[in-house]
XYZ file of C-alpha atoms in Angstrom:
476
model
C 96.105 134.331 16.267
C 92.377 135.186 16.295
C 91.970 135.453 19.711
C 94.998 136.597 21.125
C 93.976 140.089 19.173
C 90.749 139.887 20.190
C 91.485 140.908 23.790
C 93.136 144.101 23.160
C 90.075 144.694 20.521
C 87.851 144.816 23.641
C 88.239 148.221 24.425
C 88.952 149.810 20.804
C 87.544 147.841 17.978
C 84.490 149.498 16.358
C 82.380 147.604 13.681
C 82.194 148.278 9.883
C 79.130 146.444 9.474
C 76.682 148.185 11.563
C 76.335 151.576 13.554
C 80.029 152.530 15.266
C 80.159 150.973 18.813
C 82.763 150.456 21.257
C 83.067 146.711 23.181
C 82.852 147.817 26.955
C 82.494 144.803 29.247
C 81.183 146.843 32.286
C 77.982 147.102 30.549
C 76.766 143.442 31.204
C 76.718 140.668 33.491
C 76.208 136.917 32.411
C 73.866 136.314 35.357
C 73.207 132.576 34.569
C 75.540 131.361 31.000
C 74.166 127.415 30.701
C 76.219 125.301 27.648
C 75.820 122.125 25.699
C 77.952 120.783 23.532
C 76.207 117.812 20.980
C 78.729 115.400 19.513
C 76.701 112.969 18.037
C 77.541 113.855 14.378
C 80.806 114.378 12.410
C 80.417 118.346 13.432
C 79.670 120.047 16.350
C 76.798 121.916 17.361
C 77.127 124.149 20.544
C 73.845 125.753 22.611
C 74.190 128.773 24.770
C 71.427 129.906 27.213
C 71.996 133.433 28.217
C 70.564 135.579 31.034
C 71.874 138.767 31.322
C 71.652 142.122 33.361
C 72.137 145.828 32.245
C 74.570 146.769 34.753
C 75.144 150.000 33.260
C 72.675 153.070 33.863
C 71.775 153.707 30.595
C 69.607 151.496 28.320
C 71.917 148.842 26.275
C 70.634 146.974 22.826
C 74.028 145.461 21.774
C 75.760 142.267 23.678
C 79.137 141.041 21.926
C 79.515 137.282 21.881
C 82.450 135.571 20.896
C 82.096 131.647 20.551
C 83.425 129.818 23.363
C 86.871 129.111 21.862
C 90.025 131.075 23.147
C 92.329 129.541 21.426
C 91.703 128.653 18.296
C 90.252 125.118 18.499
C 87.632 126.546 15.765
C 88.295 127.488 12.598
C 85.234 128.372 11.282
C 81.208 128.597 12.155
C 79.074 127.459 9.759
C 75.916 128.367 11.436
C 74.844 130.946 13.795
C 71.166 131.793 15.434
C 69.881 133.628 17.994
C 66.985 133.964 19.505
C 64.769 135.309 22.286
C 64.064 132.778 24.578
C 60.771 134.489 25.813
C 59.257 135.268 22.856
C 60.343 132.970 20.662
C 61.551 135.526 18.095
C 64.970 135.436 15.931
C 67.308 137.797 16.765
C 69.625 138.932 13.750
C 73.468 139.306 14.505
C 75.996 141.250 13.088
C 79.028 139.409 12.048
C 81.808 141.412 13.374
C 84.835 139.064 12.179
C 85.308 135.185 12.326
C 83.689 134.372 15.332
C 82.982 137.179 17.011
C 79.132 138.317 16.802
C 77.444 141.502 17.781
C 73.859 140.307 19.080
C 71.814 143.264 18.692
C 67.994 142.938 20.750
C 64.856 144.269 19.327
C 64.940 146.544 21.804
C 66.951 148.510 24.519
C 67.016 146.679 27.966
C 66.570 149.204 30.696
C 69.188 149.523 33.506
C 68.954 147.086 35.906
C 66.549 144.702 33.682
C 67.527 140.778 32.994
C 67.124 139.489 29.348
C 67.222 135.701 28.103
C 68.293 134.656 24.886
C 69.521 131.132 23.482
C 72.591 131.032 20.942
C 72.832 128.042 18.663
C 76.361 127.466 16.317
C 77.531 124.711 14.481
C 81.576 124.389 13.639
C 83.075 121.953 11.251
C 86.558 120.301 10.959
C 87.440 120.368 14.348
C 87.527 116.358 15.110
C 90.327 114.133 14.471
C 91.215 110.587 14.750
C 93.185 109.858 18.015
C 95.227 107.720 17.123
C 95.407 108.854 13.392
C 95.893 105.006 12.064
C 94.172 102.251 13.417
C 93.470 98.306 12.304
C 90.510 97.474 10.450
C 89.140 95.879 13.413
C 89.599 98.611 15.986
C 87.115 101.247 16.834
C 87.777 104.779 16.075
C 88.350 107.878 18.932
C 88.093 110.907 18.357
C 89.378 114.040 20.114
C 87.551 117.624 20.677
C 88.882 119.812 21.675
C 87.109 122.779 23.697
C 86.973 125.809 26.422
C 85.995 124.021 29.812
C 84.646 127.615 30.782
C 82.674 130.406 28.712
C 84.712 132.891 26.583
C 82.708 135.679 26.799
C 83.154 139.538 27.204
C 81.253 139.971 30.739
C 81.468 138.544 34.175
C 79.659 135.461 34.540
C 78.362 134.457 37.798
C 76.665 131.134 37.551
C 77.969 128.631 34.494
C 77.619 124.758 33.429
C 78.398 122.771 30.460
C 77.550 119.500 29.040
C 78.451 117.197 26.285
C 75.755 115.122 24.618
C 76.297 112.534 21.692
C 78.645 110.218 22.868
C 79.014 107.050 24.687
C 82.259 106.037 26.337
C 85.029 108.557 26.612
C 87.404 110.377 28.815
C 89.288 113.960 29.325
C 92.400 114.515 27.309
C 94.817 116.757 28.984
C 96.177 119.134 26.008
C 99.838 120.306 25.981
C 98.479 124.138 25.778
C 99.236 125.484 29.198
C 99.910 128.398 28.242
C 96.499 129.650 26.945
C 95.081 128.588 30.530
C 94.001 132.288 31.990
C 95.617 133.304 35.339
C 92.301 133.538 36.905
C 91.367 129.809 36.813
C 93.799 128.718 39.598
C 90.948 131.243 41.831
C 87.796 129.115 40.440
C 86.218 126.287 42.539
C 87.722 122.592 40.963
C 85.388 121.418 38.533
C 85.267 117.801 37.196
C 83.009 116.157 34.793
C 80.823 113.423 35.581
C 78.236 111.189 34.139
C 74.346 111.654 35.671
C 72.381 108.868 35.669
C 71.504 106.800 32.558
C 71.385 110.193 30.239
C 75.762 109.731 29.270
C 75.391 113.033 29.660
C 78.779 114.490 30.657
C 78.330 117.526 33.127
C 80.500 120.084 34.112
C 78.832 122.581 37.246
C 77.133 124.165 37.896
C 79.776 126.645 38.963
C 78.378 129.436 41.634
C 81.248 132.363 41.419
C 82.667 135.107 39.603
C 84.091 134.751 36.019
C 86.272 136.796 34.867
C 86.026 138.217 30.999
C 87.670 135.787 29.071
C 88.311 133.175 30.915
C 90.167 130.152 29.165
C 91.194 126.037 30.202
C 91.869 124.036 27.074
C 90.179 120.839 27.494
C 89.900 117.853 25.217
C 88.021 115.128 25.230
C 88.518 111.654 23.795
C 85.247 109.602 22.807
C 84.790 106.480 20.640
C 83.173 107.804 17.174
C 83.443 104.443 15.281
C 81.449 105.982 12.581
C 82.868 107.990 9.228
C 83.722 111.664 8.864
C 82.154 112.394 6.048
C 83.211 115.207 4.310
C 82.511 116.820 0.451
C 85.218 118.984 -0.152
C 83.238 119.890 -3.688
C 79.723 119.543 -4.684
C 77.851 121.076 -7.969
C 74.507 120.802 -8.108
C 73.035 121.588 -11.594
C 68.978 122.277 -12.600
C 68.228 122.267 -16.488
C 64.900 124.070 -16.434
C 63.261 122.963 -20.229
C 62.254 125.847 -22.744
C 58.841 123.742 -23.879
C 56.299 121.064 -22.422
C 59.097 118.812 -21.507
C 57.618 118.454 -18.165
C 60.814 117.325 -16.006
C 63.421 119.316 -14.642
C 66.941 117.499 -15.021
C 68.658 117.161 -11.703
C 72.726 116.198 -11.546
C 75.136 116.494 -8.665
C 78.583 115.868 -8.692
C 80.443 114.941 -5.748
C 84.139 115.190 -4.514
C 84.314 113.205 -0.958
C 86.615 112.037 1.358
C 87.022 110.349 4.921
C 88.205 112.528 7.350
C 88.426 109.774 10.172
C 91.037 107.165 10.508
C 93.114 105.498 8.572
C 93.963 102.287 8.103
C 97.599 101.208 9.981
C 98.842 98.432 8.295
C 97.417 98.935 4.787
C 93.916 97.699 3.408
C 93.603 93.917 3.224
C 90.942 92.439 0.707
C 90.429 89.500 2.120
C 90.226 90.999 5.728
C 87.819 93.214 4.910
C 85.524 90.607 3.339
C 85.961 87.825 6.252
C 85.269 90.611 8.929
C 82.170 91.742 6.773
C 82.469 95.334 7.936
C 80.224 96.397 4.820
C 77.404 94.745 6.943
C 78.311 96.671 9.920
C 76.088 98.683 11.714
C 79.201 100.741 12.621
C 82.407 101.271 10.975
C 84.486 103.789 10.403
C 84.850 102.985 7.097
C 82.864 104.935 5.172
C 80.707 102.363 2.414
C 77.615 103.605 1.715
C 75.471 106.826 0.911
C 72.029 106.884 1.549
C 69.877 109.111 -1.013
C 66.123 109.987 -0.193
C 63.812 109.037 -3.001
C 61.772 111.507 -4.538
C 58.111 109.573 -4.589
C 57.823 110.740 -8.647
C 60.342 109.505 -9.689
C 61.075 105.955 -10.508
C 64.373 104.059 -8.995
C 64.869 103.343 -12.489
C 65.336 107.360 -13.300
C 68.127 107.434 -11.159
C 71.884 107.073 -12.278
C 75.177 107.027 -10.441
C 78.789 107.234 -12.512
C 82.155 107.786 -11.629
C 85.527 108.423 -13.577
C 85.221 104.629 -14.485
C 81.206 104.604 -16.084
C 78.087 103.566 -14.493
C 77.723 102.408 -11.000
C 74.943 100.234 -10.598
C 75.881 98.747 -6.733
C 72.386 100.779 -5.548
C 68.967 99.820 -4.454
C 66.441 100.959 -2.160
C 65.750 100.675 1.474
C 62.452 101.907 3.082
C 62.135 104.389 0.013
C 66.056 105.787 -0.123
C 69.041 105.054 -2.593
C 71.739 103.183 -1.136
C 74.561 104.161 -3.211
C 77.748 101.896 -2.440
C 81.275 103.278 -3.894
C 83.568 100.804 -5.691
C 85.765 100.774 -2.503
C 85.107 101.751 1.271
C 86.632 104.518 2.143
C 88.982 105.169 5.150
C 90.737 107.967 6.565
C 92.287 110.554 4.130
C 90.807 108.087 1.116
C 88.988 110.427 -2.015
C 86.107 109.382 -4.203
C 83.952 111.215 -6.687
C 80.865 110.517 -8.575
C 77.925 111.983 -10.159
C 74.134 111.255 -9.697
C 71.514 112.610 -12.061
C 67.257 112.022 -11.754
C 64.583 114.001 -13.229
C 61.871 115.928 -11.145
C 58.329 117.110 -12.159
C 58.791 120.451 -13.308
C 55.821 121.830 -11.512
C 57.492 120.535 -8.330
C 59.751 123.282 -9.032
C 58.821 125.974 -10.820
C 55.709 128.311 -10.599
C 54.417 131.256 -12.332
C 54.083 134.413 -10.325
C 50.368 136.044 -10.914
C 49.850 139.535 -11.631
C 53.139 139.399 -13.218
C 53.487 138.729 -17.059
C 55.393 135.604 -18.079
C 57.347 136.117 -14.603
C 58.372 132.464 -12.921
C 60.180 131.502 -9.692
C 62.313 128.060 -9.624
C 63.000 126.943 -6.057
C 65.624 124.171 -5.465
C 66.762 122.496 -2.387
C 70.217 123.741 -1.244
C 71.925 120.490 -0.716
C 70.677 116.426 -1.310
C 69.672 115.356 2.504
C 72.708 113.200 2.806
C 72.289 112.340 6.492
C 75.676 113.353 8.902
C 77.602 114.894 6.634
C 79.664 117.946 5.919
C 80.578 120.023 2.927
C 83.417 122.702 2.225
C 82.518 124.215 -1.137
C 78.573 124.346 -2.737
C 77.969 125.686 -5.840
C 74.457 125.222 -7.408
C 73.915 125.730 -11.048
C 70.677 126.507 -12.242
C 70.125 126.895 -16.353
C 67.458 128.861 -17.256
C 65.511 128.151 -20.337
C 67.241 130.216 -23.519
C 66.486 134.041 -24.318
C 65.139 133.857 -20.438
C 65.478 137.074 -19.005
C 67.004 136.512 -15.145
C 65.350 138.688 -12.720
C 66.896 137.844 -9.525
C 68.139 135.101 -7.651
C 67.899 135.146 -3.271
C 68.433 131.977 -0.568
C 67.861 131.116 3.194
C 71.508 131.442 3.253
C 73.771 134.125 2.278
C 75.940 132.895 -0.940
C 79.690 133.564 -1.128
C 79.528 134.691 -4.739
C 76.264 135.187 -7.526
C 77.354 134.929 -11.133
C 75.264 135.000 -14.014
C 76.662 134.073 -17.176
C 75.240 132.111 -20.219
C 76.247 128.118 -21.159
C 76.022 126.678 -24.606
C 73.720 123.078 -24.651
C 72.207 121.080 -27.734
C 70.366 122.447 -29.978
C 71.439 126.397 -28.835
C 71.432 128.681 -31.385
C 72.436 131.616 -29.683
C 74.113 132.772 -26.573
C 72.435 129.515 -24.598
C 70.794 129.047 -21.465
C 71.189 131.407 -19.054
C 73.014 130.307 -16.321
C 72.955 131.396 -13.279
C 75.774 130.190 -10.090
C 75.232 130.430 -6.741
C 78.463 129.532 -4.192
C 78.616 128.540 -0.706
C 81.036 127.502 1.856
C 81.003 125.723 5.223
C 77.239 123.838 5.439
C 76.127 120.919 6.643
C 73.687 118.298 6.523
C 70.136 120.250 8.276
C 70.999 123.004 5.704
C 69.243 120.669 2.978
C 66.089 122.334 4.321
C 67.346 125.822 3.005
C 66.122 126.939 -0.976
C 67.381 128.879 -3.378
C 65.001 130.926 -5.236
C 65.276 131.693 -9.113
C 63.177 134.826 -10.475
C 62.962 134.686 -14.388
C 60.927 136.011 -17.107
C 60.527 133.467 -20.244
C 57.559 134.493 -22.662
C 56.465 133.081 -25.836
C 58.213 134.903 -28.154
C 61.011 133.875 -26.129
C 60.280 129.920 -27.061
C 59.619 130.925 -31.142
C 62.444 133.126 -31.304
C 64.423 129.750 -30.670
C 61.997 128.085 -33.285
C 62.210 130.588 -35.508
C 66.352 130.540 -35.374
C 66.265 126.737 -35.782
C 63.693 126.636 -39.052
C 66.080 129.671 -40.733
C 69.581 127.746 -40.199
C 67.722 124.720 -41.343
C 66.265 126.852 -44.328
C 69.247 128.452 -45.086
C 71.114 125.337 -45.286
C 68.536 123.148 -47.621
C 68.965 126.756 -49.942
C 72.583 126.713 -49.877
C 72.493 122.842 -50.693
C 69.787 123.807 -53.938
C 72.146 126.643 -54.989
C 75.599 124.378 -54.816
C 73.532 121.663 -57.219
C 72.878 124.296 -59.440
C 76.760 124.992 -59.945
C 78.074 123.167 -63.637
C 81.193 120.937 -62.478
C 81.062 118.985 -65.560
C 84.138 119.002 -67.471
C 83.903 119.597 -71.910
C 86.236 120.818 -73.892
């Protein structure tokens, strides 16, 4: 397992991604190591607020942080940012493997000196259903599972943690004894407990020593009675046009499923319809989409299909789609569809000056779908044809960039350009990321096409002349 390597890495593992280093955990102390855990959604995002000291007698730059798992509660991060919390600035880390970070400061810390820095992650996958199947009437719990204590590399002397985002809930003893580190029989008994009106569940703080890796499984069970929402696939294609066209065709096609509960003794029609959990503020059933409309574009210029034809169960509420599936959709259940809409093309795309017939397309990385997850991204983006790609960049670093070319109406030659960007592991705030498309597309480019089209055209009115020239009569 991950972690289980990970402490005999400690004191021999050197990176391949940055300058050779070697993990020493003498060299800092976690003076003050403050968590929060935020539950509110179907993922979880975690906030660490770090003070440390140089304990070392040498200046120090690099400070290894592993998220606070142990034992391989999570899977993957989807999202990782530090930054300085005095000045505000990002601090870029190094990726050592899954999990593990190297957080490298903007500057050496002199011996002896405390530094503050915040650490913000966001992990997907991790909740489940406790119990797995329950009656359409019930309300859903779900379990996390977490480290009651920070996994980190360095003493800590002063901790807390507290989990935000839920309502009613309680701690879930998990059968994983043996992960619990030897050390934690030593610490002072910490319990959680509710302050005030926040439902803010606090752990600490906890005034003594730490040791390096420290480890209690913990889990706790909440009431979630709201849908894990997950898109296991989602394509997301831009036609840019070759002329005045104007618009910029927009399609997305979805792959979804539930990950919350299911549904114990089957899924009862009439049930569902005399409960009127479509109405619901809360169910975890999920049985709607909501869509943000773009103010251009009419609610007519928007279409919704599945495998079956067009969906037309949509409207609008205080200027969004409500898209409804043909069925609600409980835990494990799978739906796809596709949604297409046209954008103003100068929305889009602009022309880059002081550079001849050079353009940049920018396009939103995901739909804002609100509380939602997705496993695999890839966005499509067809350049006009005989476009010349120049480049192609993002906020977020792609799995894979392929360029290749696509065959469309009207092509005459190799097609549009097209150009695939892939991504795994997002979530729903990551619709404020771009991708950027940099493309050359002149004017010969556009008559070249013209050109092609008028000589296949001519060639075929001349071969039509010449055949009615041909004798077929029959004489003796």
């Amino acid at each position: 397992m991950r972690w289980s390597w990970l402490l005999a890495l400690v004191a021999l593992v050197t990176s391949t991604v940055a300058d050779s280093f070697t993990i020493d955990n003498s060299l800092w102390d976690n003076v003050r190591y403050y968590r929060n855990i935020d539950i509110a959604k179907s993922y979880v995002r975690e906030v660490s607020l770090v003070e440390v000291i140089n304990k070392s007698d040498q200046p120090q730059d690099l400070y290894i942080f592993p998220v606070n798992d142990g034992y391989d509660a999570i899977d993957t991060v989807s999202y990782f940012r530090v930054t300085d919390e005095e000045r505000g600035n990002d601090i870029h880390p190094i990726k050592i493997v899954e999990g593990v970070y190297g957080i490298k400061f903007q500057y050496p810390i002199a011996p002896g000196t405390k530094f503050s820095f915040k650490v913000v992650y966001v992990y997907t996958n991790t909740l489940e259903a406790v119990p797995a199947k329950i009656g359409l009437d019930e309300t859903q719990q779900v379990l996390l599972k977490f480290n009651k204590f920070c996994y980190s590399p360095y003493t800590t002397l002063e901790y807390s943690l507290t989990v935000s985002g839920f309502t009613k809930g309680l701690e879930y003893q998990l059968p994983l004894d043996h992960y619990i580190s030897p050390n934690v029989a030593s610490l002072p008994e910490v319990n959680g407990r509710i302050e005030d009106e926040s439902k803010v569940l606090t752990y600490g703080p906890v005034d003594a020593e730490i040791a390096p890796y420290t480890v209690k499984p913990l889990g706790l069970l909440y009431e979630h009675n709201k849908p894990l929402a997950r898109v296991y696939n989602l394509e997301r294609n831009f036609w840019i046009p070759a002329s005045d066209v104007g618009v910029v065709q927009t399609e997305d096609y979805y792959e979804l499923v539930n990950n919350g509960a299911g549904l114990s003794l089957g899924f009862s029609r009439v049930d569902w319809i005399k409960g009127r959990y479509e109405l619901a503020a809360e169910h975890f059933s999920l049985v709607r989409l909501l869509f943000p409309k773009d103010a251009e574009t009419p609610y007519n210029g928007y279409y919704f299909t599945d495998k079956v034809g067009m969906v037309s169960t949509h409207f609008d509420t205080k200027n969004d789609l409500m898209f409804l599936p043909r069925y609600p959709l409980f835990g494990d259940w799978k739906y796809n569809f596709t949604m297409g809409w046209s954008n103003l093309i100068e929305n889009s795309v602009r022309k880059v000056l002081n550079e001849s017939d050079v353009y940049i397309a920018r396009f939103p990385l995901l739909n804002t779908l609100d509380d939602i997850t997705y496993d695999n991204v890839s966005i499509n983006i067809y350049l006009p044809e005989n476009a010349e790609f120049l480049n192609a960049t993002s906020h977020l670093e792609e799995s894979s960039q392929v360029v290749g070319n696509e065959l469309s109406y009207l092509d005459v030659s190799d097609g549009h350009v097209k150009v695939t960007l892939k991504y795994e592991n997002l979530f729903d705030d990551m619709s404020k990321s771009y991708v950027y498309v940099k493309y050359r597309y002149s004017a010969q480019s556009y008559w070249a096409k013209v050109y092609k089209i008028a000589g296949f055209v001519f060639t075929g009115l001349m071969s039509f002349y010449a055949l009615g020239l041909v004798d077929l009569s029959i004489r003796k």
